[in-house]
Backbone as a chain_set.jsonl record, in Angstrom:
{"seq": "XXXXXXXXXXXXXXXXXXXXXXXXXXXXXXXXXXXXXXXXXXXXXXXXXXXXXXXXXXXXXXXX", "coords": {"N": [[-33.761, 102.038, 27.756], [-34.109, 104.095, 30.111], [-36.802, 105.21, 32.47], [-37.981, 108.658, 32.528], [-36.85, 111.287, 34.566], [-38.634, 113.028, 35.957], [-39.002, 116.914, 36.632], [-39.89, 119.22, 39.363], [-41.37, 121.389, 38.512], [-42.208, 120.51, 36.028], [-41.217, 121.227, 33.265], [-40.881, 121.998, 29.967], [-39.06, 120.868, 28.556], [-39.229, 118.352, 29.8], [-41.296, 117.527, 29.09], [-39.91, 116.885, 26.894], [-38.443, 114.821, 27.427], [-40.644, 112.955, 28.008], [-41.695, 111.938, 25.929], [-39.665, 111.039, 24.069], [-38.646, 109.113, 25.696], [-41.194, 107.442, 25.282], [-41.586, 107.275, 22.795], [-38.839, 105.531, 22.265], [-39.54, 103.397, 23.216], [-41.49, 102.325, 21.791], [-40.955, 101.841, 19.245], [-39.846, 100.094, 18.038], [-41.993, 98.245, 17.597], [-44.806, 96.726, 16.383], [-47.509, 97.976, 14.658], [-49.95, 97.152, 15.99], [-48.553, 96.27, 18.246], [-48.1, 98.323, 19.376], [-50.812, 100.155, 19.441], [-51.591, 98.13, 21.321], [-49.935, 98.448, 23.488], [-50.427, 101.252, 24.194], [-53.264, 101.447, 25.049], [-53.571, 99.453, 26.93], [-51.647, 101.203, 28.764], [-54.383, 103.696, 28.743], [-56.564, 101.915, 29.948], [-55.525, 101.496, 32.534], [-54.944, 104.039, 33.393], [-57.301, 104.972, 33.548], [-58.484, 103.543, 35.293], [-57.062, 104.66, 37.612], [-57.726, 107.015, 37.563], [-60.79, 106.268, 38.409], [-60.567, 105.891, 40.797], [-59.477, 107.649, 42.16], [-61.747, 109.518, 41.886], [-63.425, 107.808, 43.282], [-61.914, 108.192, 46.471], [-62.295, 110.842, 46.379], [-65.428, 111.387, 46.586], [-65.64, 109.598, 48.761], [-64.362, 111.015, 50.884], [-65.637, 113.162, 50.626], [-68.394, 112.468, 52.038], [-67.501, 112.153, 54.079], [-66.402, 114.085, 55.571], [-69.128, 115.988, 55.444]], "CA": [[-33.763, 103.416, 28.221], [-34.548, 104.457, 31.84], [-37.929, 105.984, 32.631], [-37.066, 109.795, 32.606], [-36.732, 111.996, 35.349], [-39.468, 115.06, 35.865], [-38.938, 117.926, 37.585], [-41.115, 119.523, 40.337], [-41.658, 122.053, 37.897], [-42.804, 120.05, 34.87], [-40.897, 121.89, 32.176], [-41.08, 121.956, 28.52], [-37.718, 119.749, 28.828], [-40.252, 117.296, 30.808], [-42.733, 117.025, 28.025], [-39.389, 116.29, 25.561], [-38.165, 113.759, 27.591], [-41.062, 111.838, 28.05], [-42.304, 111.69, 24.032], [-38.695, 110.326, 23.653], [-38.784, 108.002, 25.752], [-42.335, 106.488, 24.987], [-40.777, 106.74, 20.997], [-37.802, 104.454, 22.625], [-40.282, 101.901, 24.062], [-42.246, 102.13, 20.579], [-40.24, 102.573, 17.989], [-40.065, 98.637, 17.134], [-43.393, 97.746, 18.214], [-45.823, 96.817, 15.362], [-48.786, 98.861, 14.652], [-51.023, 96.542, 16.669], [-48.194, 96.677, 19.231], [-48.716, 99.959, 19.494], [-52.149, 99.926, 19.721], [-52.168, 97.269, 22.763], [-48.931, 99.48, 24.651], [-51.581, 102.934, 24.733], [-54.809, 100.896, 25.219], [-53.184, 99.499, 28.331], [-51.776, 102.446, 29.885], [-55.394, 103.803, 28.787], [-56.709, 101.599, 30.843], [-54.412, 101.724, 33.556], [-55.179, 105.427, 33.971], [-58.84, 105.038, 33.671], [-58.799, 103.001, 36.891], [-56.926, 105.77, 38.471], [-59.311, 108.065, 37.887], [-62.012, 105.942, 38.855], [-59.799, 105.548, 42.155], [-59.5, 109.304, 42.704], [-62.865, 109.616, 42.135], [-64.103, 107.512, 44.362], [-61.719, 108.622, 47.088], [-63.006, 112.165, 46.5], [-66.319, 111.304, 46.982], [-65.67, 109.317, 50.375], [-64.245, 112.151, 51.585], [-66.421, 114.759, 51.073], [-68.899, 112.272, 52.938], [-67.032, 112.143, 55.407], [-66.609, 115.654, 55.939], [-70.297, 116.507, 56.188]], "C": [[-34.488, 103.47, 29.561], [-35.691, 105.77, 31.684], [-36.828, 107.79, 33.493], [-37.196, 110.567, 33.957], [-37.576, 113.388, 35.316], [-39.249, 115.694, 37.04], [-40.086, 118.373, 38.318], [-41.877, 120.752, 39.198], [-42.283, 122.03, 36.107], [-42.714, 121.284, 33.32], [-41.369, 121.282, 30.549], [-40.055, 120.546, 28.418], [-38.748, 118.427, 29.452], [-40.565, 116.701, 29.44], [-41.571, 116.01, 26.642], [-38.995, 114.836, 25.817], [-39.263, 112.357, 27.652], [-41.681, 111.501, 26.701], [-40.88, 110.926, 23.519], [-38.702, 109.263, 24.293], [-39.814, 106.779, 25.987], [-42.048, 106.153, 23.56], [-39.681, 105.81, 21.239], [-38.546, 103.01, 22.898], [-40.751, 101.359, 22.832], [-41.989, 102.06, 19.501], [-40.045, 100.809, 16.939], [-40.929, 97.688, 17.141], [-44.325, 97.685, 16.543], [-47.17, 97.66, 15.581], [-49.913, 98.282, 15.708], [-50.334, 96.045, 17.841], [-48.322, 97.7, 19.955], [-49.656, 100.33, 20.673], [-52.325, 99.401, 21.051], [-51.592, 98.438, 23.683], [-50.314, 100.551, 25.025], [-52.854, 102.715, 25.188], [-54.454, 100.595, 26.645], [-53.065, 100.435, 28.888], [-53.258, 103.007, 29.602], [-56.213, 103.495, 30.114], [-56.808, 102.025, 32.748], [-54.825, 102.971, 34.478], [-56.836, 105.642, 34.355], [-59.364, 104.523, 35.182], [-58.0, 103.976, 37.898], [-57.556, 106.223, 38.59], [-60.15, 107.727, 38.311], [-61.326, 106.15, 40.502], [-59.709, 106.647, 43.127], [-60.707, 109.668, 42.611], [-63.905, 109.105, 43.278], [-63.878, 107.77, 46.347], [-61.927, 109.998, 47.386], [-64.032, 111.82, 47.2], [-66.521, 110.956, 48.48], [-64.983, 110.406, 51.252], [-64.691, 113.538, 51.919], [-67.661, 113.992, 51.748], [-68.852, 112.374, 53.92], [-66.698, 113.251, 56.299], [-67.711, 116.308, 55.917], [-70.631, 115.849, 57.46]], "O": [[-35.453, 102.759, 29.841], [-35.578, 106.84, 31.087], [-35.89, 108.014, 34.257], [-38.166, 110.035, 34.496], [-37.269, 114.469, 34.814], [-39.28, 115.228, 38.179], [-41.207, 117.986, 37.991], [-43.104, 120.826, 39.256], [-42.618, 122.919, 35.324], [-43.577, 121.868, 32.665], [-42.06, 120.312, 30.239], [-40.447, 119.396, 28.22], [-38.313, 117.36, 29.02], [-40.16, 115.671, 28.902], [-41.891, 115.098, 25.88], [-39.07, 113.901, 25.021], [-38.965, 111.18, 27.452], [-42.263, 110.416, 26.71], [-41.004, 110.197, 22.535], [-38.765, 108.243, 23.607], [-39.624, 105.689, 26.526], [-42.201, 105.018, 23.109], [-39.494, 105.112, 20.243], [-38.114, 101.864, 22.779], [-40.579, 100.164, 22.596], [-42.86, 102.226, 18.648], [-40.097, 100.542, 15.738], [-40.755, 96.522, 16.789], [-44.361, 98.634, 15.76], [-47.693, 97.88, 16.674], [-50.718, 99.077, 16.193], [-51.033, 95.412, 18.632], [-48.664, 97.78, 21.135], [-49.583, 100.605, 21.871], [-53.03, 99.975, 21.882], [-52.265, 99.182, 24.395], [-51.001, 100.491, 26.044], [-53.538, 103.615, 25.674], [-54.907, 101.305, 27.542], [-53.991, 100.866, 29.575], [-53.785, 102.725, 30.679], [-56.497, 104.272, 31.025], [-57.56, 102.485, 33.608], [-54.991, 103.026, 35.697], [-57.353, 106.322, 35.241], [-60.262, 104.934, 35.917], [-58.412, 103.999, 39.058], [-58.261, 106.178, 39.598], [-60.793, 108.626, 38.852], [-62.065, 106.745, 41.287], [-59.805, 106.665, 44.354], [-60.927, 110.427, 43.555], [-64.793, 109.684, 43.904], [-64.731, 107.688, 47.231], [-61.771, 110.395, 48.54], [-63.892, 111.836, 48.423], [-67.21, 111.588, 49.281], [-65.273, 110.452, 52.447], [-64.464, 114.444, 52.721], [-68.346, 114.881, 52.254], [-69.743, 112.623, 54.733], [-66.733, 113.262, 57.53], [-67.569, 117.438, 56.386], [-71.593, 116.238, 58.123]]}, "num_chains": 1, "name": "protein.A"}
């Protein structure tokens, strides 16, 4: 299945498509497949945030 398509407007339709197709990715994954798949992206996202965080910060230095 092909990663879904969101709109600029992040509909309800959004939210269905992407729970279907993370249940497509998961659906024959063992429990402790699972587990790893969401721990990663976890991850994954956690270092975004740290990433956006830290580019916040250098920028409001940089703007005083």
């Amino acid at each position: 299945m092909d990663k879904p398509e969101i709109s600029p407007d992040f509909t309800i339709e959004d939210i269905h498509k992407i729970r279907e197709y993370h249940y497509e990715l998961t659906k024959d994954m063992t429990f402790e497949g699972r587990a790893a798949f969401y721990h990663e992206g976890a991850k994954e996202f956690q270092k975004y945030i740290a990433e956006r965080k830290r580019e916040k910060e250098l920028s409001s230095v940089m703007s005083d």
